[in-house]
């Protein structure tokens, strides 16, 4: 059995889609969902799916290696960041080299880096009058949005689209592709 841990800070719709995708499988499971945000919507979604949730604080994440220990104790093979807002500390990058992936709601290297998250990304895309946007799934290193790219796909941005319209299109792409890309990666993990 291959075991996935998902980190999420917000609503968790991607976490839910990924968990549901693997729920009938006997070879892969989402074993643990971790969040830094005690108010995150992902907590209720995880409970509904009967997946254990761990809420941790900033100090634990940055000033100890407790999270790595927990992941190792749970025999986690792959970490998935799905709307996780904190920079990953070195000990965790090193502990899961090429075994940690993130999804970014734009076509990196455009619209990435510090401060480029959530609606800020889509507002910037609309302000620049881009004709397309998309999603990027990439390995995680110590810099925001800079690890090697694994997968990208795009969608059209119409001149009349608002940032919310773009966000909706991006979520559709994420939900359609992220679980499948994870499935391919985990089979090699
Ligand atoms: C997604 O758009 C993801 O690309 C970004 O944060 C959003 C999370 O959405 N990093 P959700 O919490 O999975 O609904």
JSON list of C-alpha atoms and ligand atoms in Angstrom, two decimals:
[
{"chain": "A", "resi": 1, "resn": "UNK", "atom": "CA", "xyz": [0.00, 0.00, 0.00]},
{"chain": "A", "resi": 2, "resn": "UNK", "atom": "CA", "xyz": [1.35, 3.43, -1.01]},
{"chain": "A", "resi": 3, "resn": "UNK", "atom": "CA", "xyz": [0.47, 6.20, 1.41]},
{"chain": "A", "resi": 4, "resn": "UNK", "atom": "CA", "xyz": [-0.21, 9.87, 0.63]},
{"chain": "A", "resi": 5, "resn": "UNK", "atom": "CA", "xyz": [-0.26, 12.83, 3.04]},
{"chain": "A", "resi": 6, "resn": "UNK", "atom": "CA", "xyz": [-2.00, 16.01, 1.91]},
{"chain": "A", "resi": 7, "resn": "UNK", "atom": "CA", "xyz": [-1.20, 19.46, 3.30]},
{"chain": "A", "resi": 8, "resn": "UNK", "atom": "CA", "xyz": [-3.91, 22.11, 2.84]},
{"chain": "A", "resi": 9, "resn": "UNK", "atom": "CA", "xyz": [-4.62, 25.49, 4.43]},
{"chain": "A", "resi": 10, "resn": "UNK", "atom": "CA", "xyz": [-8.04, 26.35, 3.03]},
{"chain": "A", "resi": 11, "resn": "UNK", "atom": "CA", "xyz": [-11.23, 24.96, 1.63]},
{"chain": "A", "resi": 12, "resn": "UNK", "atom": "CA", "xyz": [-9.68, 21.67, 0.57]},
{"chain": "A", "resi": 13, "resn": "UNK", "atom": "CA", "xyz": [-11.69, 20.91, -2.55]},
{"chain": "A", "resi": 14, "resn": "UNK", "atom": "CA", "xyz": [-8.56, 19.44, -4.16]},
{"chain": "A", "resi": 15, "resn": "UNK", "atom": "CA", "xyz": [-7.81, 17.40, -1.05]},
{"chain": "A", "resi": 16, "resn": "UNK", "atom": "CA", "xyz": [-11.34, 16.02, -1.21]},
{"chain": "A", "resi": 17, "resn": "UNK", "atom": "CA", "xyz": [-11.13, 15.15, -4.94]},
{"chain": "A", "resi": 18, "resn": "UNK", "atom": "CA", "xyz": [-7.79, 13.39, -4.45]},
{"chain": "A", "resi": 19, "resn": "UNK", "atom": "CA", "xyz": [-9.07, 11.45, -1.43]},
{"chain": "A", "resi": 20, "resn": "UNK", "atom": "CA", "xyz": [-12.26, 10.44, -3.25]},
{"chain": "A", "resi": 21, "resn": "UNK", "atom": "CA", "xyz": [-10.27, 9.36, -6.32]},
{"chain": "A", "resi": 22, "resn": "UNK", "atom": "CA", "xyz": [-8.26, 6.88, -4.26]},
{"chain": "A", "resi": 23, "resn": "UNK", "atom": "CA", "xyz": [-11.03, 5.82, -1.87]},
{"chain": "A", "resi": 24, "resn": "UNK", "atom": "CA", "xyz": [-11.82, 2.54, -3.65]},
{"chain": "A", "resi": 25, "resn": "UNK", "atom": "CA", "xyz": [-8.21, 1.57, -4.26]},
{"chain": "A", "resi": 26, "resn": "UNK", "atom": "CA", "xyz": [-6.40, -1.16, -2.40]},
{"chain": "A", "resi": 27, "resn": "UNK", "atom": "CA", "xyz": [-2.90, -0.09, -3.52]},
{"chain": "A", "resi": 28, "resn": "UNK", "atom": "CA", "xyz": [-2.96, 3.64, -2.64]},
{"chain": "A", "resi": 29, "resn": "UNK", "atom": "CA", "xyz": [-4.60, 5.62, 0.15]},
{"chain": "A", "resi": 30, "resn": "UNK", "atom": "CA", "xyz": [-4.69, 9.15, 1.49]},
{"chain": "A", "resi": 31, "resn": "UNK", "atom": "CA", "xyz": [-3.57, 8.35, 5.03]},
{"chain": "A", "resi": 32, "resn": "UNK", "atom": "CA", "xyz": [-3.34, 11.78, 6.61]},
{"chain": "A", "resi": 33, "resn": "UNK", "atom": "CA", "xyz": [-4.41, 15.36, 6.01]},
{"chain": "A", "resi": 34, "resn": "UNK", "atom": "CA", "xyz": [-2.38, 18.10, 7.70]},
{"chain": "A", "resi": 35, "resn": "UNK", "atom": "CA", "xyz": [-3.25, 21.75, 8.10]},
{"chain": "A", "resi": 36, "resn": "UNK", "atom": "CA", "xyz": [-1.80, 24.83, 9.76]},
{"chain": "A", "resi": 37, "resn": "UNK", "atom": "CA", "xyz": [-5.24, 26.44, 9.91]},
{"chain": "A", "resi": 38, "resn": "UNK", "atom": "CA", "xyz": [-7.67, 25.32, 12.62]},
{"chain": "A", "resi": 39, "resn": "UNK", "atom": "CA", "xyz": [-10.50, 27.07, 10.70]},
{"chain": "A", "resi": 40, "resn": "UNK", "atom": "CA", "xyz": [-9.75, 25.40, 7.36]},
{"chain": "A", "resi": 41, "resn": "UNK", "atom": "CA", "xyz": [-12.64, 23.87, 5.45]},
{"chain": "A", "resi": 42, "resn": "UNK", "atom": "CA", "xyz": [-10.43, 20.90, 4.68]},
{"chain": "A", "resi": 43, "resn": "UNK", "atom": "CA", "xyz": [-10.90, 19.66, 8.26]},
{"chain": "A", "resi": 44, "resn": "UNK", "atom": "CA", "xyz": [-14.63, 19.00, 7.83]},
{"chain": "A", "resi": 45, "resn": "UNK", "atom": "CA", "xyz": [-14.01, 17.44, 4.41]},
{"chain": "A", "resi": 46, "resn": "UNK", "atom": "CA", "xyz": [-11.40, 15.08, 5.88]},
{"chain": "A", "resi": 47, "resn": "UNK", "atom": "CA", "xyz": [-13.69, 14.03, 8.73]},
{"chain": "A", "resi": 48, "resn": "UNK", "atom": "CA", "xyz": [-16.47, 13.31, 6.24]},
{"chain": "A", "resi": 49, "resn": "UNK", "atom": "CA", "xyz": [-14.05, 11.03, 4.36]},
{"chain": "A", "resi": 50, "resn": "UNK", "atom": "CA", "xyz": [-12.84, 9.42, 7.65]},
{"chain": "A", "resi": 51, "resn": "UNK", "atom": "CA", "xyz": [-9.27, 10.54, 7.02]},
{"chain": "A", "resi": 52, "resn": "UNK", "atom": "CA", "xyz": [-7.22, 11.49, 10.11]},
{"chain": "A", "resi": 53, "resn": "UNK", "atom": "CA", "xyz": [-6.42, 15.22, 10.36]},
{"chain": "A", "resi": 54, "resn": "UNK", "atom": "CA", "xyz": [-3.47, 16.82, 12.08]},
{"chain": "A", "resi": 55, "resn": "UNK", "atom": "CA", "xyz": [-3.59, 20.54, 12.91]},
{"chain": "A", "resi": 56, "resn": "UNK", "atom": "CA", "xyz": [-0.18, 21.99, 13.68]},
{"chain": "A", "resi": 57, "resn": "UNK", "atom": "CA", "xyz": [1.17, 25.43, 14.52]},
{"chain": "A", "resi": 58, "resn": "UNK", "atom": "CA", "xyz": [3.91, 27.55, 13.00]},
{"chain": "A", "resi": 59, "resn": "UNK", "atom": "CA", "xyz": [6.38, 26.92, 15.80]},
{"chain": "A", "resi": 60, "resn": "UNK", "atom": "CA", "xyz": [6.08, 23.13, 15.49]},
{"chain": "A", "resi": 61, "resn": "UNK", "atom": "CA", "xyz": [6.53, 23.39, 11.71]},
{"chain": "A", "resi": 62, "resn": "UNK", "atom": "CA", "xyz": [9.54, 25.69, 11.66]},
{"chain": "A", "resi": 63, "resn": "UNK", "atom": "CA", "xyz": [11.26, 25.08, 15.00]},
{"chain": "A", "resi": 64, "resn": "UNK", "atom": "CA", "xyz": [11.11, 21.30, 15.27]},
{"chain": "A", "resi": 65, "resn": "UNK", "atom": "CA", "xyz": [11.18, 18.28, 12.98]},
{"chain": "A", "resi": 66, "resn": "UNK", "atom": "CA", "xyz": [8.09, 16.77, 14.56]},
{"chain": "A", "resi": 67, "resn": "UNK", "atom": "CA", "xyz": [6.08, 16.86, 11.31]},
{"chain": "A", "resi": 68, "resn": "UNK", "atom": "CA", "xyz": [8.77, 14.89, 9.47]},
{"chain": "A", "resi": 69, "resn": "UNK", "atom": "CA", "xyz": [8.78, 12.36, 12.31]},
{"chain": "A", "resi": 70, "resn": "UNK", "atom": "CA", "xyz": [5.00, 11.95, 12.07]},
{"chain": "A", "resi": 71, "resn": "UNK", "atom": "CA", "xyz": [5.16, 11.50, 8.29]},
{"chain": "A", "resi": 72, "resn": "UNK", "atom": "CA", "xyz": [7.91, 8.89, 8.62]},
{"chain": "A", "resi": 73, "resn": "UNK", "atom": "CA", "xyz": [6.05, 7.09, 11.43]},
{"chain": "A", "resi": 74, "resn": "UNK", "atom": "CA", "xyz": [3.03, 6.92, 9.11]},
{"chain": "A", "resi": 75, "resn": "UNK", "atom": "CA", "xyz": [5.18, 5.49, 6.27]},
{"chain": "A", "resi": 76, "resn": "UNK", "atom": "CA", "xyz": [4.16, 8.28, 3.91]},
{"chain": "A", "resi": 77, "resn": "UNK", "atom": "CA", "xyz": [5.43, 7.80, 0.34]},
{"chain": "A", "resi": 78, "resn": "UNK", "atom": "CA", "xyz": [4.28, 11.07, -1.22]},
{"chain": "A", "resi": 79, "resn": "UNK", "atom": "CA", "xyz": [3.37, 14.51, 0.12]},
{"chain": "A", "resi": 80, "resn": "UNK", "atom": "CA", "xyz": [0.79, 16.53, -1.81]},
{"chain": "A", "resi": 81, "resn": "UNK", "atom": "CA", "xyz": [0.43, 20.26, -1.21]},
{"chain": "A", "resi": 82, "resn": "UNK", "atom": "CA", "xyz": [-3.08, 21.30, -2.20]},
{"chain": "A", "resi": 83, "resn": "UNK", "atom": "CA", "xyz": [-3.60, 24.94, -1.35]},
{"chain": "A", "resi": 84, "resn": "UNK", "atom": "CA", "xyz": [-0.99, 24.91, 1.42]},
{"chain": "A", "resi": 85, "resn": "UNK", "atom": "CA", "xyz": [0.17, 28.43, 2.21]},
{"chain": "A", "resi": 86, "resn": "UNK", "atom": "CA", "xyz": [3.41, 28.00, 4.15]},
{"chain": "A", "resi": 87, "resn": "UNK", "atom": "CA", "xyz": [6.94, 27.77, 2.78]},
{"chain": "A", "resi": 88, "resn": "UNK", "atom": "CA", "xyz": [8.28, 24.23, 3.26]},
{"chain": "A", "resi": 89, "resn": "UNK", "atom": "CA", "xyz": [11.25, 24.14, 5.69]},
{"chain": "A", "resi": 90, "resn": "UNK", "atom": "CA", "xyz": [14.56, 22.59, 4.60]},
{"chain": "A", "resi": 91, "resn": "UNK", "atom": "CA", "xyz": [14.30, 19.51, 6.80]},
{"chain": "A", "resi": 92, "resn": "UNK", "atom": "CA", "xyz": [11.04, 18.54, 5.10]},
{"chain": "A", "resi": 93, "resn": "UNK", "atom": "CA", "xyz": [12.26, 19.30, 1.55]},
{"chain": "A", "resi": 94, "resn": "UNK", "atom": "CA", "xyz": [15.30, 17.10, 2.22]},
{"chain": "A", "resi": 95, "resn": "UNK", "atom": "CA", "xyz": [13.23, 14.36, 3.86]},
{"chain": "A", "resi": 96, "resn": "UNK", "atom": "CA", "xyz": [10.91, 14.12, 0.85]},
{"chain": "A", "resi": 97, "resn": "UNK", "atom": "CA", "xyz": [13.13, 15.05, -2.09]},
{"chain": "A", "resi": 98, "resn": "UNK", "atom": "CA", "xyz": [11.21, 14.38, -5.32]},
{"chain": "A", "resi": 99, "resn": "UNK", "atom": "CA", "xyz": [8.43, 12.98, -3.16]},
{"chain": "A", "resi": 100, "resn": "UNK", "atom": "CA", "xyz": [6.56, 16.22, -2.56]},
{"chain": "A", "resi": 101, "resn": "UNK", "atom": "CA", "xyz": [4.38, 17.96, -5.16]},
{"chain": "A", "resi": 102, "resn": "UNK", "atom": "CA", "xyz": [2.44, 21.21, -5.25]},
{"chain": "A", "resi": 103, "resn": "UNK", "atom": "CA", "xyz": [-0.29, 22.53, -7.48]},
{"chain": "A", "resi": 104, "resn": "UNK", "atom": "CA", "xyz": [-0.12, 26.15, -8.58]},
{"chain": "A", "resi": 105, "resn": "UNK", "atom": "CA", "xyz": [-3.13, 27.84, -10.21]},
{"chain": "A", "resi": 106, "resn": "UNK", "atom": "CA", "xyz": [-1.22, 29.41, -13.14]},
{"chain": "A", "resi": 107, "resn": "UNK", "atom": "CA", "xyz": [1.21, 28.53, -15.88]},
{"chain": "A", "resi": 108, "resn": "UNK", "atom": "CA", "xyz": [4.54, 28.79, -14.06]},
{"chain": "A", "resi": 109, "resn": "UNK", "atom": "CA", "xyz": [7.02, 30.41, -14.27]},
{"chain": "A", "resi": 110, "resn": "UNK", "atom": "CA", "xyz": [4.45, 33.15, -14.87]},
{"chain": "A", "resi": 111, "resn": "UNK", "atom": "CA", "xyz": [2.44, 34.32, -11.86]},
{"chain": "A", "resi": 112, "resn": "UNK", "atom": "CA", "xyz": [4.42, 32.40, -9.25]},
{"chain": "A", "resi": 113, "resn": "UNK", "atom": "CA", "xyz": [6.51, 33.26, -6.22]},
{"chain": "A", "resi": 114, "resn": "UNK", "atom": "CA", "xyz": [5.89, 34.89, -2.88]},
{"chain": "A", "resi": 115, "resn": "UNK", "atom": "CA", "xyz": [2.53, 36.65, -2.65]},
{"chain": "A", "resi": 116, "resn": "UNK", "atom": "CA", "xyz": [1.20, 34.90, -5.76]},
{"chain": "A", "resi": 117, "resn": "UNK", "atom": "CA", "xyz": [-1.49, 32.72, -4.26]},
{"chain": "A", "resi": 118, "resn": "UNK", "atom": "CA", "xyz": [-5.26, 32.37, -4.32]},
{"chain": "A", "resi": 119, "resn": "UNK", "atom": "CA", "xyz": [-7.16, 35.24, -5.91]},
{"chain": "A", "resi": 120, "resn": "UNK", "atom": "CA", "xyz": [-3.98, 37.35, -6.32]},
{"chain": "A", "resi": 121, "resn": "UNK", "atom": "CA", "xyz": [-2.88, 35.01, -9.10]},
{"chain": "A", "resi": 122, "resn": "UNK", "atom": "CA", "xyz": [-6.14, 35.26, -11.02]},
{"chain": "A", "resi": 123, "resn": "UNK", "atom": "CA", "xyz": [-6.37, 39.05, -10.52]},
{"chain": "A", "resi": 124, "resn": "UNK", "atom": "CA", "xyz": [-2.87, 39.44, -11.97]},
{"chain": "A", "resi": 125, "resn": "UNK", "atom": "CA", "xyz": [-3.76, 37.22, -14.95]},
{"chain": "A", "resi": 126, "resn": "UNK", "atom": "CA", "xyz": [-6.88, 39.29, -15.68]},
{"chain": "A", "resi": 127, "resn": "UNK", "atom": "CA", "xyz": [-5.03, 42.61, -15.19]},
{"chain": "A", "resi": 128, "resn": "UNK", "atom": "CA", "xyz": [-2.38, 41.51, -17.70]},
{"chain": "A", "resi": 129, "resn": "UNK", "atom": "CA", "xyz": [-5.12, 40.65, -20.22]},
{"chain": "A", "resi": 130, "resn": "UNK", "atom": "CA", "xyz": [-3.73, 37.15, -20.65]},
{"chain": "A", "resi": 131, "resn": "UNK", "atom": "CA", "xyz": [-5.52, 35.02, -23.22]},
{"chain": "A", "resi": 132, "resn": "UNK", "atom": "CA", "xyz": [-4.87, 31.84, -21.29]},
{"chain": "A", "resi": 133, "resn": "UNK", "atom": "CA", "xyz": [-4.07, 30.57, -17.82]},
{"chain": "A", "resi": 134, "resn": "UNK", "atom": "CA", "xyz": [-3.79, 27.09, -16.41]},
{"chain": "A", "resi": 135, "resn": "UNK", "atom": "CA", "xyz": [-2.36, 24.84, -13.75]},
{"chain": "A", "resi": 136, "resn": "UNK", "atom": "CA", "xyz": [1.13, 23.66, -12.93]},
{"chain": "A", "resi": 137, "resn": "UNK", "atom": "CA", "xyz": [1.98, 20.59, -10.88]},
{"chain": "A", "resi": 138, "resn": "UNK", "atom": "CA", "xyz": [5.61, 20.64, -9.77]},
{"chain": "A", "resi": 139, "resn": "UNK", "atom": "CA", "xyz": [8.05, 19.15, -7.31]},
{"chain": "A", "resi": 140, "resn": "UNK", "atom": "CA", "xyz": [8.67, 21.23, -4.21]},
{"chain": "A", "resi": 141, "resn": "UNK", "atom": "CA", "xyz": [11.95, 22.81, -3.23]},
{"chain": "A", "resi": 142, "resn": "UNK", "atom": "CA", "xyz": [12.79, 25.54, -0.71]},
{"chain": "A", "resi": 143, "resn": "UNK", "atom": "CA", "xyz": [11.53, 28.38, -2.92]},
{"chain": "A", "resi": 144, "resn": "UNK", "atom": "CA", "xyz": [7.93, 29.17, -3.67]},
{"chain": "A", "resi": 145, "resn": "UNK", "atom": "CA", "xyz": [6.81, 27.65, -6.99]},
{"chain": "A", "resi": 146, "resn": "UNK", "atom": "CA", "xyz": [10.30, 26.88, -8.34]},
{"chain": "A", "resi": 147, "resn": "UNK", "atom": "CA", "xyz": [10.66, 23.08, -8.31]},
{"chain": "A", "resi": 148, "resn": "UNK", "atom": "CA", "xyz": [10.77, 21.04, -11.52]},
{"chain": "A", "resi": 149, "resn": "UNK", "atom": "CA", "xyz": [7.53, 21.05, -13.47]},
{"chain": "A", "resi": 150, "resn": "UNK", "atom": "CA", "xyz": [5.73, 17.72, -13.84]},
{"chain": "A", "resi": 151, "resn": "UNK", "atom": "CA", "xyz": [2.53, 18.70, -15.63]},
{"chain": "A", "resi": 152, "resn": "UNK", "atom": "CA", "xyz": [0.80, 21.77, -17.08]},
{"chain": "A", "resi": 153, "resn": "UNK", "atom": "CA", "xyz": [-2.46, 22.31, -18.87]},
{"chain": "A", "resi": 154, "resn": "UNK", "atom": "CA", "xyz": [-4.20, 25.50, -19.90]},
{"chain": "A", "resi": 155, "resn": "UNK", "atom": "CA", "xyz": [-7.63, 27.09, -20.29]},
{"chain": "A", "resi": 156, "resn": "UNK", "atom": "CA", "xyz": [-8.84, 30.09, -22.24]},
{"chain": "A", "resi": 157, "resn": "UNK", "atom": "CA", "xyz": [-9.25, 33.45, -20.50]},
{"chain": "A", "resi": 158, "resn": "UNK", "atom": "CA", "xyz": [-11.89, 35.58, -22.18]},
{"chain": "A", "resi": 159, "resn": "UNK", "atom": "CA", "xyz": [-11.67, 39.40, -22.21]},
{"chain": "A", "resi": 160, "resn": "UNK", "atom": "CA", "xyz": [-14.89, 39.43, -20.16]},
{"chain": "A", "resi": 161, "resn": "UNK", "atom": "CA", "xyz": [-13.65, 36.96, -17.51]},
{"chain": "A", "resi": 162, "resn": "UNK", "atom": "CA", "xyz": [-13.32, 38.20, -13.93]},
{"chain": "A", "resi": 163, "resn": "UNK", "atom": "CA", "xyz": [-10.74, 36.79, -11.51]},
{"chain": "A", "resi": 164, "resn": "UNK", "atom": "CA", "xyz": [-13.54, 34.64, -10.06]},
{"chain": "A", "resi": 165, "resn": "UNK", "atom": "CA", "xyz": [-14.37, 33.26, -13.51]},
{"chain": "A", "resi": 166, "resn": "UNK", "atom": "CA", "xyz": [-10.72, 32.32, -14.01]},
{"chain": "A", "resi": 167, "resn": "UNK", "atom": "CA", "xyz": [-10.58, 30.75, -10.54]},
{"chain": "A", "resi": 168, "resn": "UNK", "atom": "CA", "xyz": [-13.58, 28.58, -11.40]},
{"chain": "A", "resi": 169, "resn": "UNK", "atom": "CA", "xyz": [-12.01, 27.41, -14.67]},
{"chain": "A", "resi": 170, "resn": "UNK", "atom": "CA", "xyz": [-8.78, 26.62, -12.83]},
{"chain": "A", "resi": 171, "resn": "UNK", "atom": "CA", "xyz": [-10.54, 24.59, -10.17]},
{"chain": "A", "resi": 172, "resn": "UNK", "atom": "CA", "xyz": [-12.19, 22.48, -12.88]},
{"chain": "A", "resi": 173, "resn": "UNK", "atom": "CA", "xyz": [-8.74, 21.76, -14.36]},
{"chain": "A", "resi": 174, "resn": "UNK", "atom": "CA", "xyz": [-7.24, 21.01, -10.96]},
{"chain": "A", "resi": 175, "resn": "UNK", "atom": "CA", "xyz": [-9.98, 18.57, -9.99]},
{"chain": "A", "resi": 176, "resn": "UNK", "atom": "CA", "xyz": [-9.77, 16.82, -13.37]},
{"chain": "A", "resi": 177, "resn": "UNK", "atom": "CA", "xyz": [-5.99, 16.40, -13.50]},
{"chain": "A", "resi": 178, "resn": "UNK", "atom": "CA", "xyz": [-4.39, 16.52, -10.06]},
{"chain": "A", "resi": 179, "resn": "UNK", "atom": "CA", "xyz": [-5.57, 13.07, -8.85]},
{"chain": "A", "resi": 180, "resn": "UNK", "atom": "CA", "xyz": [-4.43, 11.41, -12.09]},
{"chain": "A", "resi": 181, "resn": "UNK", "atom": "CA", "xyz": [-1.00, 13.03, -12.03]},
{"chain": "A", "resi": 182, "resn": "UNK", "atom": "CA", "xyz": [-0.61, 11.91, -8.40]},
{"chain": "A", "resi": 183, "resn": "UNK", "atom": "CA", "xyz": [-1.64, 8.41, -9.41]},
{"chain": "A", "resi": 184, "resn": "UNK", "atom": "CA", "xyz": [1.15, 8.29, -12.00]},
{"chain": "A", "resi": 185, "resn": "UNK", "atom": "CA", "xyz": [3.71, 9.66, -9.54]},
{"chain": "A", "resi": 186, "resn": "UNK", "atom": "CA", "xyz": [2.80, 7.35, -6.71]},
{"chain": "A", "resi": 187, "resn": "UNK", "atom": "CA", "xyz": [3.14, 4.33, -8.95]},
{"chain": "A", "resi": 188, "resn": "UNK", "atom": "CA", "xyz": [6.80, 5.35, -9.38]},
{"chain": "A", "resi": 189, "resn": "UNK", "atom": "CA", "xyz": [7.35, 6.32, -5.71]},
{"chain": "B", "resi": 1, "resn": "LIG", "atom": "C1", "xyz": [-6.03, 25.88, -5.63]},
{"chain": "B", "resi": 1, "resn": "LIG", "atom": "O1", "xyz": [-6.41, 26.75, -6.66]},
{"chain": "B", "resi": 1, "resn": "LIG", "atom": "C2", "xyz": [-4.55, 25.64, -5.65]},
{"chain": "B", "resi": 1, "resn": "LIG", "atom": "O2", "xyz": [-4.00, 25.67, -6.91]},
{"chain": "B", "resi": 1, "resn": "LIG", "atom": "C3", "xyz": [-4.03, 26.80, -4.86]},
{"chain": "B", "resi": 1, "resn": "LIG", "atom": "O3", "xyz": [-4.96, 26.97, -3.82]},
{"chain": "B", "resi": 1, "resn": "LIG", "atom": "C4", "xyz": [-6.25, 26.53, -4.27]},
{"chain": "B", "resi": 1, "resn": "LIG", "atom": "C5", "xyz": [-6.77, 25.56, -3.26]},
{"chain": "B", "resi": 1, "resn": "LIG", "atom": "O4", "xyz": [-8.11, 25.26, -3.48]},
{"chain": "B", "resi": 1, "resn": "LIG", "atom": "N1", "xyz": [-2.68, 26.59, -4.48]},
{"chain": "B", "resi": 1, "resn": "LIG", "atom": "P1", "xyz": [-8.85, 24.18, -2.60]},
{"chain": "B", "resi": 1, "resn": "LIG", "atom": "O5", "xyz": [-8.59, 24.52, -1.12]},
{"chain": "B", "resi": 1, "resn": "LIG", "atom": "O6", "xyz": [-8.28, 22.84, -2.94]},
{"chain": "B", "resi": 1, "resn": "LIG", "atom": "O7", "xyz": [-10.29, 24.32, -2.94]}
]
